Amino acid sequence: MMFKYPWLLLALLIIVPLVAWYVWKWRNSNPSLGISTTGAFGKYAATGKVMLMHFAFALQIVAIACIIVALARPQTHDSLRSSTVQGTDIVLAMDISSSMLATDLRPTRFEAAKEVAQKFVNQRTDDNIGLVVFSGESLSLMPLTNDRAAVVNAIANVKTGMLNDGTAIGDGLSSAINRLVSGNAKSKSIILLTDGTNNAGDVAPATAARIAAQKGIRIYTIGVGTNGSITISDPYGFSTTTMETKIDEQALKNIASITKGKYFRATDSRTLRNVFEEIDALEKTKLNVNNYTQTEENFMPWILAALIAFALQLALRYTALRRIP
């Protein structure tokens, strides 16, 4: 065990003058009577009430010492814990092309997709989840991990314009497959969110789907938004652009069919959430999870000890040691 603020332990020295003060006060605060000898009183020991008074003071000292130790922040470092859970491997493949800034979903397609994806990740306590983004090219942002906070933060920090514009669905799927092949779960799946037609990249979406099927990976495809004329706002809200968009539903259905997945059309946020409910039905398998914690705080037992000591001291003061004015 180590302390984050070890110098605070010097405050324990205050116990020495407190004890000295208590002894001095005890010896000088009692009434006295001068007599020639105390021999007649030698057989009498201190009463139980006197011992309780000393015990109450000792409890005060213990409470002060425990509070000082807690303030010094006792910590345990380099903690490694292993556990076995029932989970699955999932990679989110998100389209970040400029058309995802359309406002037919509120506030935009992109922000609606991010919000639902973050909520989904927070609910998947035992799964390994990775993150891939794509537009004109693909980028793997997060490997498979059980660290939900890391994935949620990665999704929150994703922005349009990070990659060359376009819609490389096949490349995005390829990057997601590469992440999943290293996973140990029996059930593996990709959740693909896009609002357009494949028009960039080196890998055809159907080819990527066949590779996924060979490796036992299911792909759940989501067509985000409506067809037709859409309004796109720039990230800062200073200007808007009107453009035509059309989701290639047949291609997305084909990708899902090849891999025994399912296609969803999300024209609003509620529909967008349905796909994540479908994932709950996936077959799960045992996963060995290693949780590495660099620092663990151990101040709580000291706080509890201080509270117990203080509570006992108060109980004694207002019961057995109660004084009548």
Short mmCIF file of C-alpha atoms in Angstrom, two decimals:
data_model
loop_
_atom_site.label_atom_id
_atom_site.label_comp_id
_atom_site.label_asym_id
_atom_site.label_seq_id
_atom_site.Cartn_x
_atom_site.Cartn_y
_atom_site.Cartn_z
CA MET A 1 0.00 0.00 0.00
CA MET A 2 1.17 3.50 -0.84
CA PHE A 3 -0.10 6.99 -0.06
CA LYS A 4 -0.80 9.69 -2.64
CA TYR A 5 -0.14 12.43 -0.06
CA PRO A 6 2.27 10.79 2.43
CA TRP A 7 3.30 14.16 3.88
CA LEU A 8 -0.17 14.44 5.42
CA LEU A 9 0.79 11.61 7.78
CA LEU A 10 2.93 14.14 9.63
CA ALA A 11 -0.36 15.44 11.00
CA LEU A 12 -0.45 12.29 13.18
CA LEU A 13 2.11 14.07 15.38
CA ILE A 14 -0.76 16.19 16.69
CA ILE A 15 -1.79 13.14 18.72
CA VAL A 16 1.22 13.61 21.05
CA PRO A 17 0.22 17.08 22.37
CA LEU A 18 -3.42 15.97 22.56
CA VAL A 19 -2.52 13.03 24.79
CA ALA A 20 -0.23 15.25 26.90
CA TRP A 21 -3.01 17.82 27.26
CA TYR A 22 -5.48 15.12 28.31
CA VAL A 23 -3.12 13.73 30.97
CA TRP A 24 -2.39 17.22 32.32
CA LYS A 25 -6.08 18.12 32.40
CA TRP A 26 -6.99 14.85 34.13
CA ARG A 27 -4.43 15.37 36.88
CA ASN A 28 -5.31 19.00 37.50
CA SER A 29 -9.06 19.12 37.03
CA ASN A 30 -10.13 16.82 39.89
CA PRO A 31 -10.91 18.24 43.37
CA SER A 32 -8.37 17.23 46.08
CA LEU A 33 -8.22 16.91 49.84
CA GLY A 34 -4.99 16.94 51.81
CA ILE A 35 -4.56 13.95 54.15
CA SER A 36 -1.62 12.45 56.02
CA THR A 37 -1.62 9.11 54.21
CA THR A 38 -3.42 7.33 51.35
CA GLY A 39 -2.75 3.88 52.71
CA ALA A 40 -6.37 3.31 53.64
CA PHE A 41 -7.40 3.82 50.02
CA GLY A 42 -4.80 1.56 48.40
CA LYS A 43 -7.21 -1.33 48.04
CA TYR A 44 -9.63 0.76 45.97
CA ALA A 45 -9.16 0.74 42.18
CA ALA A 46 -10.46 3.26 39.69
CA THR A 47 -14.15 2.92 39.00
CA GLY A 48 -15.50 1.61 35.71
CA LYS A 49 -16.78 5.06 34.84
CA VAL A 50 -13.26 6.47 35.02
CA MET A 51 -12.05 3.75 32.65
CA LEU A 52 -14.89 4.58 30.27
CA MET A 53 -13.80 8.25 30.28
CA HIS A 54 -10.30 7.20 29.23
CA PHE A 55 -11.79 4.87 26.59
CA ALA A 56 -13.92 7.71 25.18
CA PHE A 57 -10.82 9.88 24.80
CA ALA A 58 -9.01 7.00 23.08
CA LEU A 59 -11.89 6.74 20.60
CA GLN A 60 -11.49 10.44 19.77
CA ILE A 61 -7.79 9.89 19.09
CA VAL A 62 -8.57 6.87 16.88
CA ALA A 63 -11.13 8.90 14.88
CA ILE A 64 -8.62 11.73 14.32
CA ALA A 65 -5.88 9.29 13.28
CA CYS A 66 -8.17 7.47 10.82
CA ILE A 67 -9.28 10.74 9.21
CA ILE A 68 -5.64 11.82 8.74
CA VAL A 69 -4.73 8.46 7.15
CA ALA A 70 -7.78 8.70 4.83
CA LEU A 71 -6.77 12.23 3.75
CA ALA A 72 -3.31 10.87 2.87
CA ARG A 73 -5.12 8.70 0.23
CA PRO A 74 -3.95 5.11 0.79
CA GLN A 75 -3.82 3.35 -2.58
CA THR A 76 -3.04 -0.06 -4.05
CA HIS A 77 -1.28 -0.05 -7.41
CA ASP A 78 -1.02 -2.49 -10.35
CA SER A 79 -4.10 -4.57 -9.68
CA LEU A 80 -4.91 -7.26 -12.25
CA ARG A 81 -8.24 -9.11 -12.03
CA SER A 82 -9.45 -11.87 -14.35
CA SER A 83 -13.05 -12.94 -14.78
CA THR A 84 -15.18 -15.07 -17.10
CA VAL A 85 -18.34 -13.51 -18.58
CA GLN A 86 -20.95 -14.35 -21.21
CA GLY A 87 -20.51 -11.97 -24.14
CA THR A 88 -20.05 -11.42 -27.86
CA ASP A 89 -17.72 -9.50 -30.16
CA ILE A 90 -19.24 -6.48 -31.91
CA VAL A 91 -17.73 -3.81 -34.15
CA LEU A 92 -19.60 -0.59 -34.91
CA ALA A 93 -18.89 0.66 -38.45
CA MET A 94 -20.10 4.25 -38.72
CA ASP A 95 -20.42 6.39 -41.85
CA ILE A 96 -18.94 9.87 -41.22
CA SER A 97 -19.38 11.31 -44.70
CA SER A 98 -20.67 14.87 -45.09
CA SER A 99 -24.19 13.69 -45.95
CA MET A 100 -24.51 12.45 -42.33
CA LEU A 101 -24.87 16.11 -41.35
CA ALA A 102 -28.38 16.13 -42.86
CA THR A 103 -31.06 17.37 -40.48
CA ASP A 104 -33.90 14.94 -41.34
CA LEU A 105 -32.95 13.21 -38.07
CA ARG A 106 -32.57 15.56 -35.13
CA PRO A 107 -30.27 17.24 -34.55
CA THR A 108 -28.47 15.56 -37.48
CA ARG A 109 -28.17 12.01 -38.79
CA PHE A 110 -24.63 11.89 -37.45
CA GLU A 111 -25.43 13.07 -33.92
CA ALA A 112 -28.49 10.83 -33.70
CA ALA A 113 -26.41 7.81 -34.71
CA LYS A 114 -23.69 8.71 -32.19
CA GLU A 115 -26.20 9.12 -29.36
CA VAL A 116 -27.84 5.75 -29.97
CA ALA A 117 -24.46 4.03 -30.40
CA GLN A 118 -23.22 5.42 -27.08
CA LYS A 119 -26.32 4.23 -25.23
CA PHE A 120 -25.94 0.80 -26.81
CA VAL A 121 -22.30 0.50 -25.72
CA ASN A 122 -23.17 1.50 -22.15
CA GLN A 123 -25.72 -1.34 -21.98
CA ARG A 124 -23.34 -4.03 -23.28
CA THR A 125 -21.55 -4.72 -19.99
CA ASP A 126 -19.99 -8.07 -20.96
CA ASP A 127 -19.24 -7.63 -24.67
CA ASN A 128 -16.04 -6.77 -26.48
CA ILE A 129 -16.78 -3.78 -28.72
CA GLY A 130 -14.67 -2.09 -31.39
CA LEU A 131 -15.17 1.02 -33.53
CA VAL A 132 -14.51 1.65 -37.23
CA VAL A 133 -15.39 4.85 -39.11
CA PHE A 134 -15.45 5.40 -42.85
CA SER A 135 -16.25 7.92 -45.54
CA GLY A 136 -14.05 7.97 -48.67
CA GLU A 137 -11.68 5.66 -46.75
CA SER A 138 -11.85 3.69 -43.54
CA LEU A 139 -10.17 4.06 -40.16
CA SER A 140 -10.13 1.63 -37.23
CA LEU A 141 -10.42 3.78 -34.10
CA MET A 142 -10.86 1.19 -31.33
CA PRO A 143 -9.84 -2.48 -31.11
CA LEU A 144 -12.13 -4.96 -29.42
CA THR A 145 -12.29 -4.00 -25.76
CA ASN A 146 -14.46 -4.47 -22.70
CA ASP A 147 -13.70 -0.91 -21.61
CA ARG A 148 -17.07 0.73 -22.28
CA ALA A 149 -15.90 4.19 -21.23
CA ALA A 150 -13.10 4.14 -23.79
CA VAL A 151 -15.47 3.18 -26.62
CA VAL A 152 -18.07 5.77 -25.59
CA ASN A 153 -15.41 8.48 -25.49
CA ALA A 154 -14.12 7.41 -28.90
CA ILE A 155 -17.63 7.69 -30.37
CA ALA A 156 -18.12 11.09 -28.73
CA ASN A 157 -14.90 12.39 -30.31
CA VAL A 158 -15.70 11.20 -33.85
CA LYS A 159 -16.35 14.06 -36.27
CA THR A 160 -17.24 14.35 -39.93
CA GLY A 161 -14.36 15.54 -42.09
CA MET A 162 -11.81 13.31 -40.34
CA LEU A 163 -11.36 11.38 -43.62
CA ASN A 164 -11.66 12.12 -47.33
CA ASP A 165 -15.31 12.49 -48.29
CA GLY A 166 -17.22 9.72 -50.00
CA THR A 167 -18.86 6.45 -48.97
CA ALA A 168 -16.53 3.44 -48.93
CA ILE A 169 -18.85 0.86 -47.40
CA GLY A 170 -16.74 -2.10 -48.52
CA ASP A 171 -13.57 -0.67 -46.99
CA GLY A 172 -15.39 0.04 -43.74
CA LEU A 173 -16.61 -3.54 -43.58
CA SER A 174 -13.12 -4.86 -44.33
CA SER A 175 -11.64 -2.90 -41.45
CA ALA A 176 -14.37 -4.19 -39.13
CA ILE A 177 -13.74 -7.80 -40.23
CA ASN A 178 -10.02 -7.41 -39.52
CA ARG A 179 -10.87 -6.35 -35.98
CA LEU A 180 -13.25 -9.26 -35.40
CA VAL A 181 -11.03 -12.10 -36.62
CA SER A 182 -8.82 -11.66 -33.55
CA GLY A 183 -11.76 -12.00 -31.12
CA ASN A 184 -12.45 -15.14 -29.09
CA ALA A 185 -16.24 -14.97 -28.89
CA LYS A 186 -18.33 -17.54 -30.74
CA SER A 187 -20.77 -14.85 -31.86
CA LYS A 188 -19.31 -12.03 -33.95
CA SER A 189 -21.20 -9.22 -35.61
CA ILE A 190 -20.86 -5.87 -37.34
CA ILE A 191 -23.37 -3.03 -37.03
CA LEU A 192 -23.08 -0.90 -40.16
CA LEU A 193 -24.61 2.59 -40.12
CA THR A 194 -24.66 4.46 -43.43
CA ASP A 195 -26.86 6.88 -45.37
CA GLY A 196 -25.57 6.52 -48.89
CA THR A 197 -24.39 4.38 -51.76
CA ASN A 198 -20.94 2.83 -52.07
CA ASN A 199 -18.96 5.21 -54.32
CA ALA A 200 -15.38 4.95 -53.08
CA GLY A 201 -12.81 2.50 -51.75
CA ASP A 202 -11.08 -0.61 -53.07
CA VAL A 203 -13.39 -3.37 -51.79
CA ALA A 204 -16.90 -4.01 -53.06
CA PRO A 205 -19.49 -4.29 -50.27
CA ALA A 206 -20.70 -7.69 -51.56
CA THR A 207 -17.13 -9.00 -51.55
CA ALA A 208 -16.63 -7.85 -47.95
CA ALA A 209 -19.94 -9.49 -47.02
CA ARG A 210 -18.88 -12.84 -48.49
CA ILE A 211 -15.61 -12.70 -46.54
CA ALA A 212 -17.55 -11.96 -43.37
CA ALA A 213 -19.88 -14.91 -44.04
CA GLN A 214 -16.90 -17.24 -44.46
CA LYS A 215 -15.60 -16.17 -41.06
CA GLY A 216 -18.95 -16.56 -39.33
CA ILE A 217 -19.56 -12.82 -38.92
CA ARG A 218 -23.08 -11.41 -39.14
CA ILE A 219 -23.63 -7.92 -40.47
CA TYR A 220 -26.58 -5.80 -39.35
CA THR A 221 -27.03 -2.94 -41.79
CA ILE A 222 -28.85 0.31 -41.01
CA GLY A 223 -29.92 2.77 -43.68
CA VAL A 224 -30.03 6.12 -41.88
CA GLY A 225 -32.26 8.96 -43.06
CA THR A 226 -34.73 9.62 -45.87
CA ASN A 227 -34.31 9.65 -49.65
CA GLY A 228 -34.65 12.81 -51.68
CA SER A 229 -33.59 16.40 -51.11
CA ILE A 230 -31.88 16.97 -47.76
CA THR A 231 -30.42 19.97 -46.00
CA ILE A 232 -26.89 19.75 -44.65
CA SER A 233 -25.58 22.19 -42.06
CA ASP A 234 -21.89 22.83 -41.55
CA PRO A 235 -20.56 21.80 -38.10
CA TYR A 236 -20.74 25.40 -36.84
CA GLY A 237 -24.24 26.15 -38.14
CA PHE A 238 -23.14 29.12 -40.29
CA SER A 239 -24.36 27.77 -43.63
CA THR A 240 -26.57 25.09 -45.15
CA THR A 241 -26.43 23.10 -48.38
CA THR A 242 -29.20 21.26 -50.21
CA MET A 243 -28.35 17.99 -51.96
CA GLU A 244 -29.99 14.82 -53.27
CA THR A 245 -29.37 11.58 -51.40
CA LYS A 246 -30.48 8.00 -51.91
CA ILE A 247 -29.77 4.99 -49.74
CA ASP A 248 -28.85 1.87 -51.67
CA GLU A 249 -31.27 -0.33 -49.76
CA GLN A 250 -30.86 -3.28 -52.09
CA ALA A 251 -27.10 -3.38 -51.49
CA LEU A 252 -27.57 -3.13 -47.71
CA LYS A 253 -30.19 -5.89 -47.77
CA ASN A 254 -27.83 -8.03 -49.83
CA ILE A 255 -24.98 -7.52 -47.34
CA ALA A 256 -27.24 -8.53 -44.45
CA SER A 257 -28.66 -11.53 -46.34
CA ILE A 258 -25.25 -12.94 -47.27
CA THR A 259 -24.16 -12.92 -43.63
CA LYS A 260 -27.54 -14.02 -42.14
CA GLY A 261 -27.91 -10.62 -40.55
CA LYS A 262 -30.75 -8.14 -40.90
CA TYR A 263 -31.41 -4.82 -42.62
CA PHE A 264 -33.04 -1.89 -40.83
CA ARG A 265 -34.31 1.36 -42.28
CA ALA A 266 -34.04 4.19 -39.75
CA THR A 267 -35.96 7.31 -40.71
CA ASP A 268 -36.10 8.52 -37.11
CA SER A 269 -34.23 8.00 -33.86
CA ARG A 270 -36.78 5.52 -32.48
CA THR A 271 -36.35 3.20 -35.45
CA LEU A 272 -32.60 3.60 -35.14
CA ARG A 273 -32.77 2.15 -31.63
CA ASN A 274 -34.55 -1.00 -32.79
CA VAL A 275 -31.44 -2.52 -34.30
CA PHE A 276 -29.62 -2.46 -30.98
CA GLU A 277 -32.49 -4.31 -29.32
CA GLU A 278 -32.10 -7.00 -31.99
CA ILE A 279 -28.46 -7.49 -31.03
CA ASP A 280 -29.53 -8.59 -27.53
CA ALA A 281 -30.74 -11.86 -29.05
CA LEU A 282 -27.28 -12.82 -30.28
CA GLU A 283 -25.78 -16.06 -29.03
CA LYS A 284 -23.26 -15.46 -26.31
CA THR A 285 -20.13 -17.37 -25.37
CA LYS A 286 -17.72 -17.39 -22.45
CA LEU A 287 -15.07 -14.68 -22.60
CA ASN A 288 -12.05 -14.30 -20.37
CA VAL A 289 -11.78 -10.65 -19.39
CA ASN A 290 -8.69 -9.13 -17.80
CA ASN A 291 -9.36 -5.89 -15.98
CA TYR A 292 -6.19 -3.99 -15.21
CA THR A 293 -6.50 -1.23 -12.66
CA GLN A 294 -3.45 0.89 -12.11
CA THR A 295 -4.70 2.52 -8.93
CA GLU A 296 -7.29 1.57 -6.34
CA GLU A 297 -8.35 3.92 -3.57
CA ASN A 298 -8.38 2.39 -0.07
CA PHE A 299 -9.43 5.36 2.05
CA MET A 300 -13.00 4.18 2.65
CA PRO A 301 -12.18 1.66 5.44
CA TRP A 302 -10.38 4.42 7.32
CA ILE A 303 -13.36 6.74 6.95
CA LEU A 304 -15.67 4.01 8.22
CA ALA A 305 -13.37 3.32 11.17
CA ALA A 306 -13.36 7.04 12.03
CA LEU A 307 -17.15 7.22 11.85
CA ILE A 308 -17.53 4.13 14.08
CA ALA A 309 -15.06 5.48 16.66
CA PHE A 310 -16.75 8.89 16.68
CA ALA A 311 -20.22 7.32 16.98
CA LEU A 312 -19.12 5.14 19.92
CA GLN A 313 -17.58 8.15 21.66
CA LEU A 314 -20.84 10.10 21.27
CA ALA A 315 -22.86 7.16 22.53
CA LEU A 316 -20.72 6.94 25.67
CA ARG A 317 -20.88 10.68 26.29
CA TYR A 318 -24.67 10.79 26.18
CA THR A 319 -25.29 7.52 28.07
CA ALA A 320 -22.82 6.12 30.62
CA LEU A 321 -20.76 9.33 30.82
CA ARG A 322 -23.64 11.76 30.76
CA ARG A 323 -23.15 14.63 33.19
CA ILE A 324 -25.97 16.36 35.04
CA PRO A 325 -25.38 20.10 35.39
#
